[in-house]
Structures are given as structure tokens and as C-alpha cells.
Short mmCIF file of C-alpha atoms in Angstrom, two decimals:
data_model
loop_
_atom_site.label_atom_id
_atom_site.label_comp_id
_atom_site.label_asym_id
_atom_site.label_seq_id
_atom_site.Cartn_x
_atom_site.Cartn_y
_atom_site.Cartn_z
CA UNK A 204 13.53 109.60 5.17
CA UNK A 205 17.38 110.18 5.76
CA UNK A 206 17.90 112.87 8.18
CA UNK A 207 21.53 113.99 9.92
CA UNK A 208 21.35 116.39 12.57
CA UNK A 209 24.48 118.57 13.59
CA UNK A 210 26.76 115.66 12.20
CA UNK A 211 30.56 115.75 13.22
CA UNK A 212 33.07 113.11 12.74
CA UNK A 213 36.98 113.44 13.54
CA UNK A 214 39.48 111.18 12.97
CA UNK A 215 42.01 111.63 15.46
CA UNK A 216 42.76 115.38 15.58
CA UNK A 217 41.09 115.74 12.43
CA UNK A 218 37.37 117.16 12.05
CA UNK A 219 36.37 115.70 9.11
CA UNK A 220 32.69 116.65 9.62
CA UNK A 221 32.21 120.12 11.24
CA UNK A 222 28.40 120.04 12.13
CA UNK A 223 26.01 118.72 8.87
CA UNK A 224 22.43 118.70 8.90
CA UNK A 225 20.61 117.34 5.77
CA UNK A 226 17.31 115.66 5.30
CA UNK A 227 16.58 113.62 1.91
CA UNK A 228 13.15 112.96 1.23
CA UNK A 229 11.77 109.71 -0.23
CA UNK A 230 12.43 109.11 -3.52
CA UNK A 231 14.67 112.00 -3.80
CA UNK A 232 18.13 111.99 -5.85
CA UNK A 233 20.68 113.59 -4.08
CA UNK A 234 24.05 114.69 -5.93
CA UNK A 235 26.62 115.17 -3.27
CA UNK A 236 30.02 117.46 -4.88
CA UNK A 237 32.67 118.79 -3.80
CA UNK A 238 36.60 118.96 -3.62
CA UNK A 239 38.17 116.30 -2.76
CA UNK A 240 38.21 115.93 1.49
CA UNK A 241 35.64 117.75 1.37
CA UNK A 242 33.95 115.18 3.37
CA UNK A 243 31.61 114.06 1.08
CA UNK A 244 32.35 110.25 1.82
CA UNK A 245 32.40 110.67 4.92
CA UNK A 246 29.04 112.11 5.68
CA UNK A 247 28.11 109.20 3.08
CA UNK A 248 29.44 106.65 5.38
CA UNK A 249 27.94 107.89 8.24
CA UNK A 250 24.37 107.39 7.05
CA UNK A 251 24.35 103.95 7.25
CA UNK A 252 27.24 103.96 9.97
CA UNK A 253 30.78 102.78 8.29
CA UNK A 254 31.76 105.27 10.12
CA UNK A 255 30.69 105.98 13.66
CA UNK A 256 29.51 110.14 14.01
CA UNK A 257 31.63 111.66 16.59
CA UNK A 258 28.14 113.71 17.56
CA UNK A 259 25.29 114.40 16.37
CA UNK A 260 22.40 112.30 14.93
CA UNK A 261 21.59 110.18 12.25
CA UNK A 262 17.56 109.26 11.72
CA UNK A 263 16.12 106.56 9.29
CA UNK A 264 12.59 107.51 9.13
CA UNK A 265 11.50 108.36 12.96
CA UNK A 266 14.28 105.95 13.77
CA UNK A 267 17.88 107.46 15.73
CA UNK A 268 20.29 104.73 14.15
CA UNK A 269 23.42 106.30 15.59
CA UNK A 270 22.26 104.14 19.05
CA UNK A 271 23.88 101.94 21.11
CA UNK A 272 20.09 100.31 21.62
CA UNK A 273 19.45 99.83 17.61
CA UNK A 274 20.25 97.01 15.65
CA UNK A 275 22.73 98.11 13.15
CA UNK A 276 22.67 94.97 10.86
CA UNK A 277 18.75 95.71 10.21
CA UNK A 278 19.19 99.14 9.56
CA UNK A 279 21.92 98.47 7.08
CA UNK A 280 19.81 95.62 5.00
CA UNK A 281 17.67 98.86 4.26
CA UNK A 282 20.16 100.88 2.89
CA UNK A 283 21.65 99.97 -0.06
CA UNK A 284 25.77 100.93 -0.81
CA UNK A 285 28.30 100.99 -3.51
CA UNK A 286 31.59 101.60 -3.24
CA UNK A 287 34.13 103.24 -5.32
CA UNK A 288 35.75 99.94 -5.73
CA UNK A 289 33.25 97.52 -6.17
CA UNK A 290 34.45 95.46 -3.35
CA UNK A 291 33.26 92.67 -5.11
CA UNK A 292 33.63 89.55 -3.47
CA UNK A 293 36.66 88.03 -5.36
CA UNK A 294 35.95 84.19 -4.29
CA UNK A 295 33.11 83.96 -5.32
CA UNK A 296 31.06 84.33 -8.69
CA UNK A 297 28.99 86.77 -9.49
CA UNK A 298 25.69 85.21 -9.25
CA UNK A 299 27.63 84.16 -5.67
CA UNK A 300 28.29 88.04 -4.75
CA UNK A 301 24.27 88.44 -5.15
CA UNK A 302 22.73 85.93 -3.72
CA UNK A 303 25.16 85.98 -0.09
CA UNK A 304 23.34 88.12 1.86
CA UNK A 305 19.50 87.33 0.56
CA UNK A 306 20.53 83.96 1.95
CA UNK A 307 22.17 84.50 5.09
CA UNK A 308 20.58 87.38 6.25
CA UNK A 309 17.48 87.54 4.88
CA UNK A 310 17.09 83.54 4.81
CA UNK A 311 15.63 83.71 1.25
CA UNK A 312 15.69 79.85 -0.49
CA UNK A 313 18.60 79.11 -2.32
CA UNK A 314 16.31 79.11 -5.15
CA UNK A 315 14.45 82.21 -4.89
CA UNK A 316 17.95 84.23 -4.22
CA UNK A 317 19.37 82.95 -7.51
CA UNK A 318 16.09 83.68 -9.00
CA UNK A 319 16.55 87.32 -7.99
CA UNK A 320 20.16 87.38 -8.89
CA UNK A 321 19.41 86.30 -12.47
CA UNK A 322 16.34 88.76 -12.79
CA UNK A 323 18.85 92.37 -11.30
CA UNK A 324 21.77 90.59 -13.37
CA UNK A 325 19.22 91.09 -16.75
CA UNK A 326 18.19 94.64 -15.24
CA UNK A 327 21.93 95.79 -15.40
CA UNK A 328 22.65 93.95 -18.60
CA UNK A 329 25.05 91.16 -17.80
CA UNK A 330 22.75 88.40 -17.48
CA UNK A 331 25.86 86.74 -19.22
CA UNK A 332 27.86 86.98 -16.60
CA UNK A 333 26.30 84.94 -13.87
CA UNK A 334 28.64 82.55 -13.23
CA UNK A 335 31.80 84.21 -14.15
CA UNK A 336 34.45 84.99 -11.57
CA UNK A 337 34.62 89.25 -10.81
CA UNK A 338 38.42 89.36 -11.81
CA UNK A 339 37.10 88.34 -15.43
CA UNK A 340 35.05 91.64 -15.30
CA UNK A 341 35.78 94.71 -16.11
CA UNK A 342 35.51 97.71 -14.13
CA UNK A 343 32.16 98.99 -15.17
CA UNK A 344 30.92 95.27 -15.40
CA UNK A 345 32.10 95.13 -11.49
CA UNK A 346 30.20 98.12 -10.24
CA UNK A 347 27.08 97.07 -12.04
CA UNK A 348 27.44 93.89 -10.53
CA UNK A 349 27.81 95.69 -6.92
CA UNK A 350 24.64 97.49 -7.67
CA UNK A 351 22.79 94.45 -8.14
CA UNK A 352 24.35 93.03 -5.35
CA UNK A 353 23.31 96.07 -3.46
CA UNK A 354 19.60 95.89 -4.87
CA UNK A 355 19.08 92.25 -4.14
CA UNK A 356 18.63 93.32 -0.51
CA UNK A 357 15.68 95.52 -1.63
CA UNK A 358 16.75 98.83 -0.02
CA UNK A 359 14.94 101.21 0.62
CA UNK A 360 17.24 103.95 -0.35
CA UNK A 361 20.66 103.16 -2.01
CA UNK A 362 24.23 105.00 -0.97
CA UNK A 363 26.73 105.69 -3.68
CA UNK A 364 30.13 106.91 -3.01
CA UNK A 365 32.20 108.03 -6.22
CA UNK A 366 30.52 105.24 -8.06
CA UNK A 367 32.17 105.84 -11.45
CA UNK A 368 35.54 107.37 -10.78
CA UNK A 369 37.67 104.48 -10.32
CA UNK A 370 36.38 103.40 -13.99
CA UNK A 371 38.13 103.68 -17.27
CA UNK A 372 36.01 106.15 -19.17
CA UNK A 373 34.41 104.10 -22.08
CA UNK A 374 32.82 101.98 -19.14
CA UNK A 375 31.54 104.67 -17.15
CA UNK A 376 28.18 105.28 -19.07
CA UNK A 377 26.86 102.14 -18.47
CA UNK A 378 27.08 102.28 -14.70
CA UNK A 379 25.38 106.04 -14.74
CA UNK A 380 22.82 104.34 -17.34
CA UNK A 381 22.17 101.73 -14.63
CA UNK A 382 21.96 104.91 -11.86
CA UNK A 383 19.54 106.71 -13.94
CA UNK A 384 17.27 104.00 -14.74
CA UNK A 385 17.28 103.57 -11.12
CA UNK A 386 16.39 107.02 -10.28
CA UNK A 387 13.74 106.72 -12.88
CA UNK A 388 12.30 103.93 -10.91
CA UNK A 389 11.96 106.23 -7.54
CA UNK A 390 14.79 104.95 -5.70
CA UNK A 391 15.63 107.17 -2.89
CA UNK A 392 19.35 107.42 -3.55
CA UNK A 393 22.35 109.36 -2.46
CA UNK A 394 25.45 110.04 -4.82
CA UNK A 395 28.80 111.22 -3.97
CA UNK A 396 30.18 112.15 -7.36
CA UNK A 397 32.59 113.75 -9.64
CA UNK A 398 30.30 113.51 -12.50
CA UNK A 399 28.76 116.94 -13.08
CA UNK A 400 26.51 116.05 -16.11
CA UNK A 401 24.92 113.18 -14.48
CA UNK A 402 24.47 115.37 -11.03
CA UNK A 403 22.58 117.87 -13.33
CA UNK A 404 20.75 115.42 -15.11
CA UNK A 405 19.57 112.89 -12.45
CA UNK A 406 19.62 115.08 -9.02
CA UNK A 407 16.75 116.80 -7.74
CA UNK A 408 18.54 118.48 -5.28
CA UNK A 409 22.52 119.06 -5.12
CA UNK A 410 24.43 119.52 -2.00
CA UNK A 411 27.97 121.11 -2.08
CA UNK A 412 30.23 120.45 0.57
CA UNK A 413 33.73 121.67 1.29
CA UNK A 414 36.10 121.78 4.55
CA UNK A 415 33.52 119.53 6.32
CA UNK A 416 30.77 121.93 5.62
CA UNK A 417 27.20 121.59 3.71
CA UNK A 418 28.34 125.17 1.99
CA UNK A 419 25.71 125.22 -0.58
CA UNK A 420 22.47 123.36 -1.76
CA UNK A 421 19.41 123.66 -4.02
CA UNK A 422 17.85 121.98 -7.41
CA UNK A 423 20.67 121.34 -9.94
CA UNK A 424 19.81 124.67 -12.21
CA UNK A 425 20.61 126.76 -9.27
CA UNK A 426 23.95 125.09 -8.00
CA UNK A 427 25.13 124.66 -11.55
CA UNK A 428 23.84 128.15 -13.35
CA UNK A 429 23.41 130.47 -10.23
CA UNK A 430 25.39 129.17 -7.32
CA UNK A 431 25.79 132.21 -4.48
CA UNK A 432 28.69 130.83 -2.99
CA UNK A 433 31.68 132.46 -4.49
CA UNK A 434 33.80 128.27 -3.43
CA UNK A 435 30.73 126.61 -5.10
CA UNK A 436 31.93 129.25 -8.21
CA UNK A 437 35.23 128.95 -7.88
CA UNK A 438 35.18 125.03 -7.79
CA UNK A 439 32.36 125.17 -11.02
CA UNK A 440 34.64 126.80 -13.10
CA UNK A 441 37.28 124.55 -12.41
CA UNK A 442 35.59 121.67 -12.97
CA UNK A 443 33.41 122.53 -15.64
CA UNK A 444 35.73 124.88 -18.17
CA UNK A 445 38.07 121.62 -18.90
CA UNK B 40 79.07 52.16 3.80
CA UNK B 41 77.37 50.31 6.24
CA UNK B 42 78.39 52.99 8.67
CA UNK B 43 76.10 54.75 6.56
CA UNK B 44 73.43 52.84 6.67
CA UNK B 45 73.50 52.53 10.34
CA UNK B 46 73.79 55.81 10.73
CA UNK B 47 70.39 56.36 8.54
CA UNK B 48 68.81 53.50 10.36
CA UNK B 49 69.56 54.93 13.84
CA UNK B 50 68.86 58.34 12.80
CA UNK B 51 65.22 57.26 12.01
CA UNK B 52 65.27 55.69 15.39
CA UNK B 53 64.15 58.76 16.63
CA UNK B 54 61.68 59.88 13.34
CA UNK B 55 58.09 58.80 14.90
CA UNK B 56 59.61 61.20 18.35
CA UNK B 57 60.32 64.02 16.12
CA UNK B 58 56.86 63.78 13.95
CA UNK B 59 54.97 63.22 17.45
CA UNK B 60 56.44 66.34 19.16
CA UNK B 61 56.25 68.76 15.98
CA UNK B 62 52.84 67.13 14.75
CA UNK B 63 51.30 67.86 18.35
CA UNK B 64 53.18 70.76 18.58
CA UNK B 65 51.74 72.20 15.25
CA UNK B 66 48.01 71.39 16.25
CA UNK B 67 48.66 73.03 19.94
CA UNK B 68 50.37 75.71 18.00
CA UNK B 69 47.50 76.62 15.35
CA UNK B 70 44.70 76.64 18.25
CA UNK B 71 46.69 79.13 20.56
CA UNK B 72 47.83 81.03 17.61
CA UNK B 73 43.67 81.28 16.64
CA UNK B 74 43.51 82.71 20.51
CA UNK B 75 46.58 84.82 20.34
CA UNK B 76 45.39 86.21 16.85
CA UNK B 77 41.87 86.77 17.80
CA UNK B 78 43.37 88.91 20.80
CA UNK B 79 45.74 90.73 18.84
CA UNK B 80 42.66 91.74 16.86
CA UNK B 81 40.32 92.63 19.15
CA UNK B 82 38.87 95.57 19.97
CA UNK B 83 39.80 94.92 24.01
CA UNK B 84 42.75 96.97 24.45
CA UNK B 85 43.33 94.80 27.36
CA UNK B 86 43.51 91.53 25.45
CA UNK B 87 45.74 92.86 22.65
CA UNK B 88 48.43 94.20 25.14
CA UNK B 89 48.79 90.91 26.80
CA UNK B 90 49.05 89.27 23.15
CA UNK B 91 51.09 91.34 21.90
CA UNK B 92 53.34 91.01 25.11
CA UNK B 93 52.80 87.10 24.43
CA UNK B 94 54.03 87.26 21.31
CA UNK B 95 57.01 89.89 22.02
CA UNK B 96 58.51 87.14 25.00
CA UNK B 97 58.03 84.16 22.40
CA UNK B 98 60.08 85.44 19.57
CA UNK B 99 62.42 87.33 21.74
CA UNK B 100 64.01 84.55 23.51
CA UNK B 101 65.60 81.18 22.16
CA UNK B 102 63.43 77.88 21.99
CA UNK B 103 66.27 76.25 23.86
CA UNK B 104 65.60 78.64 26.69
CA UNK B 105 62.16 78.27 26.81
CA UNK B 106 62.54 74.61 26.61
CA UNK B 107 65.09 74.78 29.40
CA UNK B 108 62.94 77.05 31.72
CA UNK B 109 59.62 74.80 31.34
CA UNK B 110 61.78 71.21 31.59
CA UNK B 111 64.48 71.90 34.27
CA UNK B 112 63.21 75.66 35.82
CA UNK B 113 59.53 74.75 36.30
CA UNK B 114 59.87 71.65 38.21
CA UNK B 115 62.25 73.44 41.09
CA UNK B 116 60.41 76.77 40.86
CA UNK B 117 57.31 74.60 41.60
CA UNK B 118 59.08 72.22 44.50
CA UNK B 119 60.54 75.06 46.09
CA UNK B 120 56.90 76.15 46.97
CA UNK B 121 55.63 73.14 48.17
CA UNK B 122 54.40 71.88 45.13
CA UNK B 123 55.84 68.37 44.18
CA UNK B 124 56.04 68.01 40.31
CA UNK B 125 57.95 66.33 37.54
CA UNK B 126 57.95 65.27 34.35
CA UNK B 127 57.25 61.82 33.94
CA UNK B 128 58.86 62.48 29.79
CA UNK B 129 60.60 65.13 28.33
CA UNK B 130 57.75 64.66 25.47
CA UNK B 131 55.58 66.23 27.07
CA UNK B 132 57.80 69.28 28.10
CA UNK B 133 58.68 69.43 24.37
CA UNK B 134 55.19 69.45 22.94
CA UNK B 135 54.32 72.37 25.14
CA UNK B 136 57.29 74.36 24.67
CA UNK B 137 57.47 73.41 20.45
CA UNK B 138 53.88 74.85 20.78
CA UNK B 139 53.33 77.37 22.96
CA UNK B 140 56.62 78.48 20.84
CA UNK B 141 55.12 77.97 17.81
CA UNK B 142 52.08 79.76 18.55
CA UNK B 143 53.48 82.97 18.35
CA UNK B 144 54.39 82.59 14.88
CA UNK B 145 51.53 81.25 14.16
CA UNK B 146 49.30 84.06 15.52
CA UNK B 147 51.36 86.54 13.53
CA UNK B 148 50.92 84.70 10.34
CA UNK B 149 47.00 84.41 11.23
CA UNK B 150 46.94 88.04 11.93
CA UNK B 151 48.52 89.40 9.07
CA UNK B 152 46.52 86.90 7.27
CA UNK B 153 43.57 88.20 8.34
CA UNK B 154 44.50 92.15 7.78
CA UNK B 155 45.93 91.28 4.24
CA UNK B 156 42.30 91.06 3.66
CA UNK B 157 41.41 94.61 2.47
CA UNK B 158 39.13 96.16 4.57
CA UNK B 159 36.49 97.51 1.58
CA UNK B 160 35.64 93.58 1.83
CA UNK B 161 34.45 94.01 4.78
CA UNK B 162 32.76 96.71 4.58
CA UNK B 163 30.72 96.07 1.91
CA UNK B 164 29.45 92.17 4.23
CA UNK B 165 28.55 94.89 6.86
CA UNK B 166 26.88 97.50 4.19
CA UNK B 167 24.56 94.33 3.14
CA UNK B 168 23.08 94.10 6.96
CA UNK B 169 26.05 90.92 7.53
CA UNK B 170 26.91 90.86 11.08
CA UNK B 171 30.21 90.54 11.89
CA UNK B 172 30.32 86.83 12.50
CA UNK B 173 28.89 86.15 8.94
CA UNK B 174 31.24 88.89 7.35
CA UNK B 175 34.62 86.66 8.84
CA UNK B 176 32.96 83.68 8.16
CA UNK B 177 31.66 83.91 4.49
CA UNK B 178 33.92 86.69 3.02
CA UNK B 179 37.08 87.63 5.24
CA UNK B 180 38.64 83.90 6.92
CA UNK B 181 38.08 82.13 2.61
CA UNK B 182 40.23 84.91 1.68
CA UNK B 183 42.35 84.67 4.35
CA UNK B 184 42.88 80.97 4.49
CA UNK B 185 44.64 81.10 1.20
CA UNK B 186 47.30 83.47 2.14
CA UNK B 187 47.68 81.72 6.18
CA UNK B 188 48.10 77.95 4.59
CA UNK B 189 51.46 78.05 2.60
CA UNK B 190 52.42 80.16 6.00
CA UNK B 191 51.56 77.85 7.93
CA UNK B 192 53.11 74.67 6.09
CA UNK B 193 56.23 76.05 6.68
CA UNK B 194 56.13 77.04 9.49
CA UNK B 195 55.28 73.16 10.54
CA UNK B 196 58.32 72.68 8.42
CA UNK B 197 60.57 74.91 10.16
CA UNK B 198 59.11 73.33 13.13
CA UNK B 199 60.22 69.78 12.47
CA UNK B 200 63.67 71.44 12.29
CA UNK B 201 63.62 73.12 15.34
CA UNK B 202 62.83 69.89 17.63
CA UNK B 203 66.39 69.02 16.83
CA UNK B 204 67.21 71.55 20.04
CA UNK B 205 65.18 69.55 22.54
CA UNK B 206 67.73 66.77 22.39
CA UNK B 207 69.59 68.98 25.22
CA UNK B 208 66.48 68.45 27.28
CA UNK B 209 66.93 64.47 26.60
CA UNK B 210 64.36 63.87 24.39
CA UNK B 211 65.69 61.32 21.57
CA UNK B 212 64.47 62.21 19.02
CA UNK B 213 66.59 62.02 15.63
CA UNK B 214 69.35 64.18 16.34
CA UNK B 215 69.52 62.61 19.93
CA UNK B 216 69.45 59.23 18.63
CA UNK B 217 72.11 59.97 16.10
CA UNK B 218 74.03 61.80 18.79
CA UNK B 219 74.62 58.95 21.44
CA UNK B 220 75.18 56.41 18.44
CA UNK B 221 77.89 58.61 17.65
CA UNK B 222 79.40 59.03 21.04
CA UNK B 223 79.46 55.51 21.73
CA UNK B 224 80.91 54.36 18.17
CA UNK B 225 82.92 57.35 17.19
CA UNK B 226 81.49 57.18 13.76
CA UNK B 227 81.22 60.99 13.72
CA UNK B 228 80.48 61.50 9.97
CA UNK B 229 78.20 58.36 9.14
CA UNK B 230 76.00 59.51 12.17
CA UNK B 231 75.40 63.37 11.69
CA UNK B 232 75.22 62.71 7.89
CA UNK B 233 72.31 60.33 8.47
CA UNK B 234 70.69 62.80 10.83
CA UNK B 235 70.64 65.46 8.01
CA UNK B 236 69.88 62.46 5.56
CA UNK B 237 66.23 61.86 7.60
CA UNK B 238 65.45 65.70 8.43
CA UNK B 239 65.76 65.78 4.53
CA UNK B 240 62.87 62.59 4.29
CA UNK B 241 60.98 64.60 6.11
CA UNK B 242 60.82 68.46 4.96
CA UNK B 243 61.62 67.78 1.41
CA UNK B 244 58.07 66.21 0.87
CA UNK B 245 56.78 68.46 2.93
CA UNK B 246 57.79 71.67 1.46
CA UNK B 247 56.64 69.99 -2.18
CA UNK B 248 53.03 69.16 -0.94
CA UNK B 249 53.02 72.99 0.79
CA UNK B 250 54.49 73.62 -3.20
CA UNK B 251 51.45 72.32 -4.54
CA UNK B 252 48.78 73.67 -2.18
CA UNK B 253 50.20 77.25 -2.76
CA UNK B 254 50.19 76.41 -6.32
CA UNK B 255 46.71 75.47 -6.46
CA UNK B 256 45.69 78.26 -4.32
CA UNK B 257 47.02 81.03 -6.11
CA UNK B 258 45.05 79.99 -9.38
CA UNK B 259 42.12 80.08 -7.36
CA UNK B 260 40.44 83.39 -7.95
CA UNK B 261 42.33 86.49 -6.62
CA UNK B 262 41.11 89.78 -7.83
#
């Protein structure tokens, strides 16, 4: 459904990106690790075009998106993100944050948008919160919040970059609870992370990437228990033997 | 004492010319400074040198000078070609300079205003399928409004001060007024203390409403 074909990007001097290719399926949970710059967010940003690929290719279904000829606005309404910090709208409330784009992009009623709001706000358990300001949140309350924001656009595959690792760590739980029930649900979804349990748990398929490079990938059992690569090893044991 | 009050009265002789030039001024100002700020923000490499340029020739040379050039150097510059052109008021001359002055300053505060805004706001408009146009209008210009305002407020206040230099291009406005009352009565105190004494009216309820606006603003929501 996602598909990158001999991705680079370089800031500057700097290749950040050295050449990825990568194609997630439908409905597949993909658990992107690595050191950090690595690249990771990076090749996450340049799947729904943040950031602009110095060469190479980008397809949404059949679709090259990288174009000069495609419509980046509709491609992005169909690809959900979340960001590791929220970037909550801070002037406006929550049920606000939600319902913006359903109504100005997608022209849903007033109505129906706030409907919607209220119905992803009960899904991620702060149907309290609707008309509270984001500052009065806390961290994990934000990020669920940006998920449903996210959702209300009805994706059809949803981007997460480092989702829980600007949270405290009490409040980190409740946004991978919110992830996994998502997952559960068939969401096609894409995860840059730091959280190795949830990778193993939720991912079908892991990708590692380091230096700019997809170095290893396969089903979580073999990344985690039997990874070849003696830097997907080396960076295992580190993270893992804390 | 009734120097004094002469003084005052004379003094705000020349009030309504000092409001008119800065008030004008401040309006010209904002809607170049939108212009200049737009450019200095643009993605037209072309655009931002000449606002930056703009901008660099504004700040970099004295109001009085600029005010000088456009009243007394424009007129010649112009006749000397063939062109025959004066200024039928010194107003005039002193709106556009005051403006096209201000404008600078008021680009730069726009600017900044508008990259104070940090950039993940943006970025998650444009991740929702917002185009660009929605993303400054709904999410980036409300936040940036509430750090531009108080900027802008006093600038207008700094603004009012500043006219006080056009009196050497013969405009009389307040400090004019006070200036040839003075000359002619000799009354130097009285009539430079009244000057001050009616810049004073002006800016001091000024600043307090930009007070209160900045004030209210910054108990808005900020995250």
C-alpha cells in the first residue's frame, strides 16, 4: 500500500537517507528501530512528504506521490500522523483540534464533525475532555488527543513518529493501549519507536535502520531473538539488558 | 502659570497633525509591513533579497533623512528631469516617510511573529491534508496575532514620538507648534514643557490600553 523505492534525502551536505526501499502491506504494523539519526523519522516523514525525497520514489497504492503533478493535500488526508509532540493546536480546544480539518477540508457539517470528535474522544478514553484547552492535558492525554485528531480524517494508514517518548512514563501505556487497539482494528500503521516491548508485541514486521540504511528486517521473533546483523545485536543488547 | 497653560494649549495646537500623520502612518505601515513580511518569507529568493534589502536601508538610516530626501530631494531630483512636482503639504511627505519608515519595523515584528510560531504546528495543518492557505489562516496567523499585537502597539507608540522630527520638514505638528510659540515669546520652559506635557496625553493611554491587550492575551491559552 506504502511503497519507497531507492529513497534518499540530504539535508545540505548531509545524506540522511542513503537509498531505502520498503513496501508495507495493508493492514500491516510496522515497528521502525533504530539509534538515534538513524533516519528513522526521516524516512517517516517522507511517506507522506514533510520532507521532500532528494530521489527516489514514494507510491501510495499505484499512485507516485513524490510528483510535481499530484495533489499533495489529498494524499495527506489519507495518511494519518502523530508527532512526537503532539502538536496540538494550543488555541483551540480539544473537541476544536478534531473537528478543524473534517470541516475545512473535508467540508463535513459542523454537526457531524463534532459528532465524530465526541465518538474517537470516547474511543481513546477522554470523552471528558472535550472542551478543555490542550495545556490542561497532560502529556499522554495530548497524544491521545492527536490520535483522534489524526483518525477523524479516516486514514487509511496512520504514521507515528516516536509517539511515546516525549511522555512521562506512568502516561505512556495508555497511548500504546490506544496504538494497540488500533492495530487490533487493522489499521495499516507505521511506528517509529523506542519502545521494544510494544514493537514485539504489536509489529508484524520490524525494520531496523541505522546510518540511513534499512540494515535489517523480518517478523518481530526474528529481529528481537535471532537478528543476523551483528549492529541490530549490538544495539539489542544495549537496549534491552537495562 | 498661565505660561503654562499656554504652553499646553498651543502644544495641542498641533495634536490632531501629530495623530493624523502617525495614525495614517501606522495603517500605511501595517499593510507594507504584511507585503514586506510576506516577502521576507517567501520561498522566492528573489523577493526576500529585495525585502530584506528594504528593510536593511529603512533601519539603517535616520527618519530625518529619509524625511529630508522624500520632502526636499525628491521634488529637485524629479524637476531636474523634466518632471514638475511639489508638495502641495508637508503631510503628505510625512505620512509616507512615517510609513514607509515604519514598515520596516513592522515587517520584522510580523515576521518574527510569524516564525515564533513553532513549525510542528504547521506541520501537523499540512499532515491533516490543510493546504497551506488554511494552515496560516486557522492555526499559524491566531497564534501569531497574539505575539505581533503588543509589538505592534508600541511600535504605533514609538511612532507618535518619532513625528516630533518632521517639524524640520515644516510640518506643525506639536513640537512645531510649541517651537515657533516659543521663538516668538521666549517662554522657553512653559513651551517645551507643554510639548512633553501632550506627547505624555497621548502615549501614556496608549501604552496602558497596549497594557491591557497584552494582558488579556497572554491568559489566553498558550501551551
Amino acid at each position: 500500500m506504502l511503497r519507497v523505492k531507492d529513497l534518499h534525502k540530504s539535508f545540505g551536505d548531509n545524506e540522511v537517507l542513503k537509498g531505502i526501499d520498503e513496501n508495507i502491506e495493508k493492514g500491516e504494523v510496522v515497528c521502525v528501530i533504530g539509534p538515534s539519526g538513524s533516519g528513522k523519522s526521516t524516512f517517516l516523514r517522507c511517506l507522506n512528504l514533510l520532507e521532500e525525497p532528494t530521489s527516489g520514489e514514494v507510491y501510495l497504492d499505484d499512485e507516485k506521490i513524490n510528483d510535481p503533478n499530484v495533489d499533495i493535500n489529498k494524499v495527506r488526508q489519507r495518511l494519518g500522523m502523530v508527532f512526537q509532540n503532539f502538536n496540538l493546536f494550543p488555541h483551540k480546544t480539544v473537541t476544536e483540534n478534531i473537528t478543524m480539518a473534517p470541516i475545512n477540508v473535508l467540508k463535513m457539517s459542523q454537526a457531524d464533525a463534532v459528532k465524530r470528535a465526541h465518538e474517537l474522544l470516547e474511543m481513546v478514553g477522554l470523552a471528558d475532555k472535550a472542551d478543555e484547552y490542550p495545556k490542561s492535558l497532560s502529556g499522554g492525554q495530548q497524544q491521545r488527543v492527536a490520535i483522534a485528531r489524526a483518525l477523524a480524517m479516516e486514514p487509511e494508514a496512520m504514521l507515528f513518529d516516536e509517539p511515546t517518548s516525549a511522555l512521562d512514563p506512568e502516561m505512556v501505556g495508555d497511548v500504546l493501549e490506544v496504538m494497540k487497539n488500533l492495530a487490533a482494528e487493522g489499521m495499516t500503521m507505521v511506528i517509529v519507536t523506542h519502545e521494544m516491548g510494544f514493537a514485539r508485541e504489536v509489529a508484524d514486521r520490524v525494520v531496523f535502520m541505522d546510518g540511513g540504511y534499512l540494515v535489517e528486517e523480518g517478523t518481530p521473533e526474528e529481529i528481537f531473538d535471532n537478528p543476523k546483523e551483528e549492529r541490530v545485536k549490538d544495539f539489542l543488547s544495549k537496549v534491552l539488558n537495562v | 502659570m498661565q505660561d503654562y497653560i499656554e504652553g499646553i494649549k498651543i502644544a495641542y495646537s498641533g495634536a490632531t497633525t501629530t495623530l493624523l500623520i502617525s495614525g495614517v502612518a501606522v495603517v500605511l505601515g501595517l499593510v507594507l509591513g504584511l507585503i514586506v513580511a510576506l516577502c521576507r518569507t517567501s520561498n522566492v529568493k528573489v523577493l526576500r533579497g529585495i525585502a530584506s534589502v528594504y528593510v536593511d536601508v529603512l533601519r539603517g538610516t535616520p527618519l530625518v533623512v529619509q524625511a529630508l530626501i522624500l520632502y526636499m530631494g525628491l521634488p529637485m531630483l524629479l524637476q531636474s528631469n523634466g518632471i514638475m512636482f511639489t508638495w502641495d503639504t508637508p503631510v503628505i511627505a510625512s505620512i509616507i516617510a512615517c510609513g514607509v519608515n515604519s514598515s520596516a519595523y513592522v515587517g520584522e515584528i510580523i515576521r518574527s511573529g510569524l516564525q515564533a510560531i513553532d513549525k510542528g504546528q504547521s506541520e501537523a495543518a499540512r499532515s491533516l491534508g490543510m493546504s497551506h492557505g488554511q494552515t496560516m489562516k486557522l492555526v499559524v496567523i491566531p497564534q501569531a496575532v497574539k505575539i505581533i499585537i503588543p509589538a505592534l502597539g508600541n511600535e504605533f507608540v514609538t511612532l507618535i514620538k518619532e513625528t516630533a522630527i518632521l517639524s524640520v520638514i515644516s510640518v506643525t505638528d506639536i513640537t512645531r507648534a510649541s517651537m515657533l510659540w516659543a521663538s516668538s515669546t521666549f517662554v522657553y520652559f512653559p513651551a517645551y514643557f507643554g510639548t512633553a506635557f501632550v506627547y505624555l496625553t497621548l502615549t501614556i493611554p496608549l501604552s496602558k490600553i497596549m497594557n491591557y491587550v497584552e494582558r488579556r492575551m497572554s491568559t489566553d491559552v498558550k501551551s
